[in-house]
mmCIF file of C-alpha atoms and ligand atoms in Angstrom:
data_model
loop_
_atom_site.group_PDB
_atom_site.id
_atom_site.type_symbol
_atom_site.label_atom_id
_atom_site.label_comp_id
_atom_site.label_asym_id
_atom_site.label_seq_id
_atom_site.Cartn_x
_atom_site.Cartn_y
_atom_site.Cartn_z
ATOM 1 C CA MET A 1 22.160 -13.552 -6.017
ATOM 2 C CA ARG A 2 18.018 -14.648 -6.454
ATOM 3 C CA ALA A 3 16.396 -11.751 -7.715
ATOM 4 C CA LEU A 4 12.748 -11.712 -9.735
ATOM 5 C CA THR A 5 12.382 -10.138 -12.348
ATOM 6 C CA VAL A 6 10.417 -9.517 -15.044
ATOM 7 C CA LYS A 7 11.203 -7.822 -18.437
ATOM 8 C CA PRO A 8 8.537 -4.776 -18.687
ATOM 9 C CA GLU A 9 5.834 -5.265 -21.306
ATOM 10 C CA GLN A 10 5.540 -8.159 -21.147
ATOM 11 C CA GLN A 11 3.188 -10.382 -20.329
ATOM 12 C CA GLY A 12 5.151 -13.880 -18.917
ATOM 13 C CA SER A 13 7.755 -12.510 -18.570
ATOM 14 C CA LEU A 14 7.946 -13.727 -14.770
ATOM 15 C CA GLU A 15 11.859 -15.438 -13.774
ATOM 16 C CA LEU A 16 13.903 -15.718 -10.851
ATOM 17 C CA VAL A 17 17.344 -15.008 -12.273
ATOM 18 C CA GLU A 18 21.107 -15.214 -10.742
ATOM 19 C CA MET A 19 21.434 -12.036 -10.380
ATOM 20 C CA ASP A 20 25.300 -10.169 -8.590
ATOM 21 C CA GLU A 21 24.909 -8.494 -5.263
ATOM 22 C CA PRO A 22 24.587 -5.376 -5.843
ATOM 23 C CA ALA A 23 27.254 -2.629 -4.391
ATOM 24 C CA PRO A 24 26.474 -0.454 -1.745
ATOM 25 C CA ALA A 25 26.973 2.897 -3.155
ATOM 26 C CA GLU A 26 28.440 5.936 -1.264
ATOM 27 C CA GLY A 27 25.894 6.573 0.883
ATOM 28 C CA GLU A 28 24.024 3.194 0.903
ATOM 29 C CA LEU A 29 22.737 0.788 3.261
ATOM 30 C CA LEU A 30 23.625 -3.321 2.088
ATOM 31 C CA VAL A 31 20.451 -4.872 3.580
ATOM 32 C CA ASP A 32 20.185 -8.561 3.820
ATOM 33 C CA ALA A 33 16.599 -9.705 3.254
ATOM 34 C CA ILE A 34 13.814 -10.714 4.733
ATOM 35 C CA ALA A 35 10.506 -10.766 3.441
ATOM 36 C CA LEU A 36 8.980 -9.520 0.158
ATOM 37 C CA GLY A 37 4.975 -8.847 -0.466
ATOM 38 C CA VAL A 38 3.629 -8.996 -3.662
ATOM 39 C CA CYS A 39 0.567 -7.349 -4.388
ATOM 40 C CA GLY A 40 -2.166 -6.134 -7.105
ATOM 41 C CA THR A 41 1.032 -4.052 -8.686
ATOM 42 C CA ASP A 42 2.752 -6.787 -9.030
ATOM 43 C CA ARG A 43 0.673 -8.860 -10.860
ATOM 44 C CA GLU A 44 0.262 -6.031 -13.420
ATOM 45 C CA LEU A 45 4.019 -5.727 -13.753
ATOM 46 C CA ALA A 46 4.040 -9.872 -14.269
ATOM 47 C CA ASN A 47 0.631 -10.305 -16.762
ATOM 48 C CA GLY A 48 2.833 -7.389 -18.615
ATOM 49 C CA GLU A 49 0.661 -4.155 -18.132
ATOM 50 C CA TYR A 50 3.294 -2.260 -17.586
ATOM 51 C CA GLY A 51 6.944 -1.502 -16.015
ATOM 52 C CA TRP A 52 10.373 0.196 -16.355
ATOM 53 C CA ALA A 53 13.875 -1.418 -16.923
ATOM 54 C CA PRO A 54 16.856 0.523 -15.676
ATOM 55 C CA GLU A 55 18.177 2.075 -18.007
ATOM 56 C CA GLY A 56 20.382 -0.057 -19.528
ATOM 57 C CA SER A 57 18.473 -3.106 -18.722
ATOM 58 C CA ASP A 58 15.670 -5.286 -19.870
ATOM 59 C CA ARG A 59 15.002 -7.173 -16.724
ATOM 60 C CA LEU A 60 13.593 -5.188 -13.120
ATOM 61 C CA VAL A 61 13.635 -6.557 -11.079
ATOM 62 C CA ILE A 62 10.208 -6.374 -8.963
ATOM 63 C CA GLY A 63 9.027 -6.202 -4.945
ATOM 64 C CA HIS A 64 8.257 -2.822 -3.717
ATOM 65 C CA GLU A 65 6.524 -3.908 0.440
ATOM 66 C CA SER A 66 9.940 -4.945 1.749
ATOM 67 C CA LEU A 67 11.711 -6.088 5.110
ATOM 68 C CA GLY A 68 14.693 -6.582 5.590
ATOM 69 C CA ARG A 69 18.326 -5.969 7.804
ATOM 70 C CA VAL A 70 20.883 -3.846 7.570
ATOM 71 C CA ARG A 71 24.351 -6.150 6.472
ATOM 72 C CA GLU A 72 26.292 -3.221 6.126
ATOM 73 C CA ALA A 73 25.551 1.209 6.946
ATOM 74 C CA PRO A 74 27.993 4.043 6.554
ATOM 75 C CA GLU A 75 29.495 5.804 9.815
ATOM 76 C CA GLY A 76 27.217 8.248 10.361
ATOM 77 C CA SER A 77 24.274 7.374 8.370
ATOM 78 C CA GLY A 78 22.483 6.230 12.079
ATOM 79 C CA PHE A 79 21.944 2.979 10.956
ATOM 80 C CA ALA A 80 23.860 -0.432 12.033
ATOM 81 C CA SER A 81 24.576 -3.782 11.343
ATOM 82 C CA GLY A 82 21.407 -6.318 11.874
ATOM 83 C CA ASP A 83 19.009 -2.699 11.770
ATOM 84 C CA LEU A 84 15.275 -3.798 10.768
ATOM 85 C CA VAL A 85 14.725 -1.809 6.861
ATOM 86 C CA VAL A 86 11.772 -1.188 4.854
ATOM 87 C CA GLY A 87 12.838 0.947 1.724
ATOM 88 C CA ILE A 88 11.183 4.339 0.594
ATOM 89 C CA VAL A 89 9.715 3.055 -3.144
ATOM 90 C CA ARG A 90 9.305 6.376 -4.741
ATOM 91 C CA ARG A 91 12.727 8.328 -4.815
ATOM 92 C CA PRO A 92 11.590 12.021 -6.533
ATOM 93 C CA ASP A 93 11.457 13.405 -10.745
ATOM 94 C CA PRO A 94 15.436 14.921 -11.411
ATOM 95 C CA VAL A 95 13.326 18.103 -12.823
ATOM 96 C CA PRO A 96 12.611 18.629 -10.001
ATOM 97 C CA CYS A 97 8.387 19.493 -9.516
ATOM 98 C CA GLY A 98 7.680 21.502 -6.937
ATOM 99 C CA ALA A 99 6.389 18.927 -5.016
ATOM 100 C CA CYS A 100 9.276 16.917 -6.080
ATOM 101 C CA ALA A 101 11.164 20.279 -4.691
ATOM 102 C CA ARG A 102 9.856 19.828 -0.419
ATOM 103 C CA GLY A 103 10.271 16.368 -0.354
ATOM 104 C CA LEU A 104 6.473 15.601 -1.320
ATOM 105 C CA PHE A 105 7.112 13.357 -4.083
ATOM 106 C CA ASP A 106 3.995 10.725 -3.638
ATOM 107 C CA ASN A 107 1.931 13.889 -4.870
ATOM 108 C CA CYS A 108 5.298 15.021 -8.229
ATOM 109 C CA ARG A 109 3.138 16.740 -10.142
ATOM 110 C CA ASN A 110 5.312 15.326 -14.006
ATOM 111 C CA GLY A 111 5.137 11.939 -14.070
ATOM 112 C CA GLU A 112 9.225 11.259 -14.109
ATOM 113 C CA TYR A 113 9.758 10.352 -10.774
ATOM 114 C CA THR A 114 10.525 6.859 -10.407
ATOM 115 C CA GLU A 115 9.733 3.561 -8.380
ATOM 116 C CA ARG A 116 11.776 1.214 -7.028
ATOM 117 C CA GLY A 117 10.473 -2.030 -8.650
ATOM 118 C CA ILE A 118 8.440 -0.762 -10.895
ATOM 119 C CA LYS A 119 9.384 2.132 -12.580
ATOM 120 C CA GLU A 120 12.756 2.593 -13.950
ATOM 121 C CA ILE A 121 14.899 1.490 -10.547
ATOM 122 C CA HIS A 122 15.270 -1.814 -9.257
ATOM 123 C CA GLY A 123 12.389 -3.156 -6.419
ATOM 124 C CA TYR A 124 13.915 -5.649 -3.243
ATOM 125 C CA GLY A 125 12.727 -8.625 -4.348
ATOM 126 C CA SER A 126 15.940 -9.601 -4.487
ATOM 127 C CA GLU A 127 18.135 -11.490 -1.317
ATOM 128 C CA ALA A 128 20.226 -9.122 -0.248
ATOM 129 C CA TRP A 129 19.378 -5.197 -1.874
ATOM 130 C CA VAL A 130 21.000 -1.568 -1.649
ATOM 131 C CA VAL A 131 19.115 1.085 -0.464
ATOM 132 C CA GLU A 132 20.304 5.181 0.198
ATOM 133 C CA SER A 133 20.670 4.978 4.513
ATOM 134 C CA ASP A 134 17.838 8.694 3.692
ATOM 135 C CA TYR A 135 14.912 6.622 1.997
ATOM 136 C CA ALA A 136 14.799 3.733 4.819
ATOM 137 C CA ILE A 137 12.711 3.710 7.387
ATOM 138 C CA LYS A 138 15.041 2.153 10.669
ATOM 139 C CA LEU A 139 11.161 0.048 12.947
ATOM 140 C CA ASP A 140 11.329 -1.327 16.179
ATOM 141 C CA PRO A 141 12.570 -5.679 15.824
ATOM 142 C CA ALA A 142 8.802 -5.650 18.274
ATOM 143 C CA LEU A 143 7.756 -5.621 14.011
ATOM 144 C CA THR A 144 10.407 -8.611 12.765
ATOM 145 C CA GLU A 145 7.042 -10.800 10.966
ATOM 146 C CA VAL A 146 5.115 -7.450 10.116
ATOM 147 C CA GLY A 147 7.370 -5.061 8.729
ATOM 148 C CA VAL A 148 6.307 -5.674 5.142
ATOM 149 C CA LEU A 149 3.213 -4.536 5.967
ATOM 150 C CA MET A 150 4.895 -1.510 6.237
ATOM 151 C CA GLU A 151 3.718 -0.560 2.868
ATOM 152 C CA PRO A 152 0.881 -0.781 2.547
ATOM 153 C CA MET A 153 0.183 0.805 5.682
ATOM 154 C CA SER A 154 2.293 3.540 4.551
ATOM 155 C CA VAL A 155 -0.416 4.154 1.371
ATOM 156 C CA LEU A 156 -2.825 4.685 4.290
ATOM 157 C CA ALA A 157 -1.149 5.777 7.012
ATOM 158 C CA LYS A 158 -1.108 9.679 3.318
ATOM 159 C CA ALA A 159 -5.466 8.348 3.401
ATOM 160 C CA TRP A 160 -6.113 8.978 6.709
ATOM 161 C CA GLU A 161 -3.980 12.238 6.429
ATOM 162 C CA GLN A 162 -5.670 13.351 2.868
ATOM 163 C CA VAL A 163 -9.291 12.937 4.719
ATOM 164 C CA ASP A 164 -7.429 14.998 8.288
ATOM 165 C CA LYS A 165 -5.852 17.561 5.492
ATOM 166 C CA VAL A 166 -9.578 18.146 3.977
ATOM 167 C CA GLY A 167 -11.214 17.722 7.444
ATOM 168 C CA GLY A 168 -9.878 19.713 8.723
ATOM 169 C CA ARG A 169 -11.324 23.155 6.224
ATOM 170 C CA SER A 170 -13.933 23.471 8.822
ATOM 171 C CA TRP A 171 -15.520 21.887 11.771
ATOM 172 C CA PHE A 172 -14.543 18.040 11.654
ATOM 173 C CA GLU A 173 -15.224 15.732 14.665
ATOM 174 C CA PRO A 174 -16.170 11.862 12.863
ATOM 175 C CA LYS A 175 -17.144 9.666 14.612
ATOM 176 C CA SER A 176 -17.658 6.998 11.889
ATOM 177 C CA VAL A 177 -16.285 5.039 8.802
ATOM 178 C CA LEU A 178 -17.288 3.501 5.876
ATOM 179 C CA VAL A 179 -14.152 1.211 4.422
ATOM 180 C CA THR A 180 -15.790 -0.892 0.572
ATOM 181 C CA GLY A 181 -13.182 -3.306 0.648
ATOM 182 C CA ALA A 182 -11.373 -6.579 3.023
ATOM 183 C CA GLY A 183 -7.959 -7.034 1.602
ATOM 184 C CA PRO A 184 -5.250 -5.407 2.635
ATOM 185 C CA ILE A 185 -5.457 -1.904 1.825
ATOM 186 C CA GLY A 186 -9.311 -2.178 3.481
ATOM 187 C CA LEU A 187 -8.227 -4.079 6.801
ATOM 188 C CA LEU A 188 -5.761 -1.699 7.960
ATOM 189 C CA ALA A 189 -8.032 1.477 6.014
ATOM 190 C CA ALA A 190 -10.024 -0.100 9.490
ATOM 191 C CA LEU A 191 -6.831 -1.011 11.621
ATOM 192 C CA VAL A 192 -6.619 2.680 11.995
ATOM 193 C CA GLY A 193 -10.481 3.433 12.676
ATOM 194 C CA ALA A 194 -9.861 1.789 15.544
ATOM 195 C CA GLN A 195 -7.844 3.007 16.270
ATOM 196 C CA ARG A 196 -8.797 6.019 16.300
ATOM 197 C CA GLY A 197 -12.194 5.502 18.447
ATOM 198 C CA LEU A 198 -14.687 5.456 15.678
ATOM 199 C CA ASP A 199 -17.129 3.307 14.138
ATOM 200 C CA VAL A 200 -15.881 1.774 11.908
ATOM 201 C CA HIS A 201 -18.101 -0.481 9.004
ATOM 202 C CA VAL A 202 -16.374 -2.802 6.305
ATOM 203 C CA LEU A 203 -17.630 -3.238 3.039
ATOM 204 C CA ASP A 204 -16.770 -6.833 0.703
ATOM 205 C CA ARG A 205 -18.330 -9.969 -0.390
ATOM 206 C CA ASN A 206 -17.100 -12.480 1.223
ATOM 207 C CA THR A 207 -18.757 -14.159 3.952
ATOM 208 C CA GLU A 208 -16.143 -17.318 4.886
ATOM 209 C CA GLY A 209 -12.150 -17.492 5.944
ATOM 210 C CA PRO A 210 -10.039 -14.280 7.537
ATOM 211 C CA LYS A 211 -12.154 -11.798 6.341
ATOM 212 C CA PRO A 212 -14.947 -11.309 8.995
ATOM 213 C CA LYS A 213 -12.251 -12.190 12.010
ATOM 214 C CA LEU A 214 -10.404 -9.456 11.382
ATOM 215 C CA VAL A 215 -12.759 -6.688 10.379
ATOM 216 C CA LYS A 216 -14.920 -8.015 13.749
ATOM 217 C CA ALA A 217 -11.609 -8.427 15.942
ATOM 218 C CA LEU A 218 -10.948 -4.267 16.133
ATOM 219 C CA GLY A 219 -14.777 -3.921 16.932
ATOM 220 C CA ALA A 220 -15.425 -3.141 13.738
ATOM 221 C CA THR A 221 -18.897 -4.465 11.968
ATOM 222 C CA TYR A 222 -18.844 -6.558 8.858
ATOM 223 C CA HIS A 223 -20.829 -5.762 6.004
ATOM 224 C CA THR A 224 -21.281 -8.860 3.095
ATOM 225 C CA ASP A 225 -24.949 -6.936 1.410
ATOM 226 C CA GLY A 226 -24.408 -4.887 -0.520
ATOM 227 C CA LEU A 227 -23.835 -0.650 0.773
ATOM 228 C CA ALA A 228 -27.470 0.531 1.228
ATOM 229 C CA LYS A 229 -26.588 -2.463 3.528
ATOM 230 C CA ALA A 230 -23.750 -1.324 4.489
ATOM 231 C CA ILE A 231 -24.445 2.293 5.549
ATOM 232 C CA GLU A 232 -29.169 1.613 6.878
ATOM 233 C CA GLY A 233 -29.108 4.157 9.800
ATOM 234 C CA THR A 234 -25.381 5.123 9.855
ATOM 235 C CA GLU A 235 -24.411 8.065 7.692
ATOM 236 C CA PRO A 236 -20.393 7.357 7.715
ATOM 237 C CA ASP A 237 -18.317 11.046 7.906
ATOM 238 C CA ILE A 238 -16.077 9.126 6.135
ATOM 239 C CA VAL A 239 -15.900 6.630 3.609
ATOM 240 C CA ILE A 240 -12.637 4.802 2.604
ATOM 241 C CA GLU A 241 -13.228 3.322 -0.971
ATOM 242 C CA ALA A 242 -10.494 0.328 -0.858
ATOM 243 C CA THR A 243 -11.536 -1.444 -4.349
ATOM 244 C CA GLY A 244 -11.838 -0.296 -7.905
ATOM 245 C CA ALA A 245 -15.138 -2.324 -8.325
ATOM 246 C CA ASN A 246 -16.854 1.324 -10.747
ATOM 247 C CA ALA A 247 -20.063 0.576 -9.427
ATOM 248 C CA LEU A 248 -19.246 0.577 -5.804
ATOM 249 C CA VAL A 249 -15.993 3.403 -6.480
ATOM 250 C CA LEU A 250 -19.664 5.416 -7.170
ATOM 251 C CA GLU A 251 -21.564 4.207 -4.697
ATOM 252 C CA ALA A 252 -19.326 5.286 -1.545
ATOM 253 C CA MET A 253 -19.180 8.658 -3.091
ATOM 254 C CA ALA A 254 -22.398 9.341 -2.291
ATOM 255 C CA ALA A 255 -22.554 7.131 0.358
ATOM 256 C CA THR A 256 -21.457 10.324 3.432
ATOM 257 C CA GLY A 257 -23.025 12.882 5.063
ATOM 258 C CA ALA A 258 -23.457 16.325 4.819
ATOM 259 C CA TYR A 259 -19.400 17.386 4.368
ATOM 260 C CA GLY A 260 -18.033 14.050 4.385
ATOM 261 C CA VAL A 261 -14.943 12.547 1.974
ATOM 262 C CA THR A 262 -15.160 10.098 1.022
ATOM 263 C CA CYS A 263 -11.710 8.505 -0.043
ATOM 264 C CA LEU A 264 -10.728 6.908 -2.966
ATOM 265 C CA THR A 265 -7.591 4.312 -3.462
ATOM 266 C CA GLY A 266 -8.189 1.705 -5.224
ATOM 267 C CA VAL A 267 -7.380 1.902 -8.903
ATOM 268 C CA SER A 268 -10.413 1.468 -11.943
ATOM 269 C CA PRO A 269 -10.241 -0.433 -14.787
ATOM 270 C CA ALA A 270 -10.209 2.137 -17.655
ATOM 271 C CA GLY A 271 -12.569 1.929 -20.396
ATOM 272 C CA ARG A 272 -15.549 0.057 -18.415
ATOM 273 C CA THR A 273 -18.606 1.979 -18.598
ATOM 274 C CA ILE A 274 -21.458 2.357 -16.373
ATOM 275 C CA ASP A 275 -24.651 4.621 -16.351
ATOM 276 C CA VAL A 276 -24.709 6.900 -12.840
ATOM 277 C CA ASP A 277 -26.929 9.120 -12.165
ATOM 278 C CA ALA A 278 -24.334 12.549 -12.685
ATOM 279 C CA GLY A 279 -27.288 14.558 -11.521
ATOM 280 C CA ALA A 280 -27.959 13.507 -8.113
ATOM 281 C CA LEU A 281 -25.033 12.825 -7.710
ATOM 282 C CA ASN A 282 -23.825 16.544 -8.587
ATOM 283 C CA ARG A 283 -26.602 17.174 -5.897
ATOM 284 C CA GLU A 284 -25.605 15.021 -2.649
ATOM 285 C CA LEU A 285 -22.105 16.679 -3.769
ATOM 286 C CA VAL A 286 -22.207 19.587 -3.028
ATOM 287 C CA LEU A 287 -25.524 20.906 -1.006
ATOM 288 C CA GLU A 288 -23.175 17.807 1.841
ATOM 289 C CA ASN A 289 -19.791 20.129 1.167
ATOM 290 C CA ASP A 290 -18.813 16.494 0.592
ATOM 291 C CA VAL A 291 -15.184 15.540 -0.805
ATOM 292 C CA VAL A 292 -13.974 13.379 -3.064
ATOM 293 C CA VAL A 293 -10.036 13.229 -2.999
ATOM 294 C CA GLY A 294 -7.524 10.781 -4.214
ATOM 295 C CA SER A 295 -5.576 8.938 -2.946
ATOM 296 C CA VAL A 296 -1.654 7.143 -3.586
ATOM 297 C CA ASN A 297 2.136 6.507 -2.663
ATOM 298 C CA ALA A 298 3.864 7.557 0.552
ATOM 299 C CA ASN A 299 6.998 9.728 1.321
ATOM 300 C CA HIS A 300 8.561 9.657 4.550
ATOM 301 C CA SER A 301 6.809 11.084 6.890
ATOM 302 C CA HIS A 302 3.416 8.282 5.414
ATOM 303 C CA PHE A 303 6.204 5.763 6.501
ATOM 304 C CA ASN A 304 7.264 7.074 10.141
ATOM 305 C CA LYS A 305 3.960 7.670 10.942
ATOM 306 C CA ALA A 306 2.669 4.090 9.410
ATOM 307 C CA ALA A 307 6.000 2.286 11.992
ATOM 308 C CA GLU A 308 3.832 4.252 15.144
ATOM 309 C CA TYR A 309 0.304 2.327 13.551
ATOM 310 C CA LEU A 310 2.202 -1.184 12.944
ATOM 311 C CA LEU A 311 3.676 -0.397 16.720
ATOM 312 C CA GLU A 312 0.081 0.253 18.114
ATOM 313 C CA ALA A 313 -1.319 -2.724 16.494
ATOM 314 C CA ASP A 314 -2.349 -5.817 17.992
ATOM 315 C CA HIS A 315 0.313 -7.888 15.976
ATOM 316 C CA ASP A 316 -0.828 -10.752 16.364
ATOM 317 C CA TRP A 317 -4.385 -9.973 13.765
ATOM 318 C CA LEU A 318 -1.517 -7.939 11.859
ATOM 319 C CA LYS A 319 0.135 -11.448 11.296
ATOM 320 C CA GLY A 320 -3.594 -12.650 10.566
ATOM 321 C CA LEU A 321 -3.361 -9.832 7.657
ATOM 322 C CA ILE A 322 -0.151 -13.073 6.577
ATOM 323 C CA THR A 323 -2.148 -15.540 5.544
ATOM 324 C CA ARG A 324 0.316 -17.432 3.114
ATOM 325 C CA ARG A 325 4.223 -17.737 2.394
ATOM 326 C CA VAL A 326 5.355 -19.197 0.481
ATOM 327 C CA ALA A 327 8.820 -20.045 -0.542
ATOM 328 C CA LEU A 328 11.418 -17.599 -2.906
ATOM 329 C CA GLU A 329 11.913 -21.097 -5.446
ATOM 330 C CA ASP A 330 8.095 -21.090 -5.295
ATOM 331 C CA TYR A 331 7.293 -17.752 -6.315
ATOM 332 C CA GLU A 332 5.452 -18.888 -9.106
ATOM 333 C CA GLN A 333 2.510 -20.025 -5.950
ATOM 334 C CA ALA A 334 2.969 -15.708 -4.980
ATOM 335 C CA PHE A 335 1.051 -14.963 -9.062
ATOM 336 C CA GLY A 336 -0.995 -16.836 -8.861
ATOM 337 C CA LYS A 337 -5.300 -16.109 -8.629
ATOM 338 C CA SER A 338 -5.169 -15.577 -5.087
ATOM 339 C CA SER A 339 -8.686 -16.887 -3.893
ATOM 340 C CA GLY A 340 -11.474 -14.701 -2.554
ATOM 341 C CA ASP A 341 -10.188 -15.304 1.002
ATOM 342 C CA GLU A 342 -6.997 -14.307 0.860
ATOM 343 C CA VAL A 343 -5.682 -10.745 2.121
ATOM 344 C CA LYS A 344 -1.986 -10.469 2.061
ATOM 345 C CA VAL A 345 0.286 -12.705 0.538
ATOM 346 C CA VAL A 346 4.537 -12.991 1.194
ATOM 347 C CA ILE A 347 7.771 -14.002 -0.495
ATOM 348 C CA ASP A 348 10.355 -15.460 1.856
ATOM 349 C CA LEU A 349 13.293 -14.583 0.913
ATOM 350 C CA GLU A 350 15.861 -14.456 4.008
ATOM 351 C CA SER A 351 18.769 -17.567 2.852
HETATM 352 ZN ZN1 ZN B 401 1.759 -2.953 -3.260
HETATM 353 ZN ZN1 ZN B 402 8.026 15.363 -9.319
#
């Protein structure tokens, strides 16, 4: 079978290689891949910025946004040949820490967790893969064309859960949400906001392409004139930040109304400094009982919730998020610099 691999921390090492098909161990499913989503993490792996190969291997099969069809399932696993499945990305650390011991590995404390396609375990970027049946999520067949959005959706399922938990410390009936960034994460954040009946605002830079249309189709408002304009007249109860752009992250923290929750989901590059009025930001947070919460990764409950969110959504709208599909042999096209109006690129793995 063919597999998309990198030599971790080696720039330009992205390569399609021929590998033996994995043999399922006890309790594992053998899965024929359907599609693989590509995101910023994969581009960073391809650029050699980080990544860890499994022990005894110099290459890592990348890919964490999976979708496949079960070829073989063990008796009593709850899965059968033909089932549509997605694999969970992270595995608990071996110690395990208190969070991992309770299945909350998305909040691992010691950093010794492993991740499919990123950290010490091969990913889902191959024509066939195996997955432990208790780290596989079965999807409704109605999600065949959009199920590849499960992993990014799971990240948002966690982010919204965090917002609810933080808000739940007092009376919390939010009416509005501002989402910064209209990439896959931002648009999926907006989708959940719309499903909850909130007044949804999305801020991005692109004035053309699919993003404004996708936002409008949710009944949400699309803004391109900066954050101050986007919150004019209505300070949002919730901000979900999905750009990681330094200046915008700081603005987003101060953008909410009283008792606001800002959830940061984008990762900023370190080492770039900007001037900030720390006193004003402190006053805003304290005097409004605001909270800023970071959120990353997802556990079983978030993947299960993601499947619900996707099933409930308009599937044509979800299809609109997949702005490009490339064949496996054309994988390089999925890793080039993407244009501003691109949302999600998917590699077709079905042979
Ligand atoms: Zn990703
Ligand atoms: Zn842990």
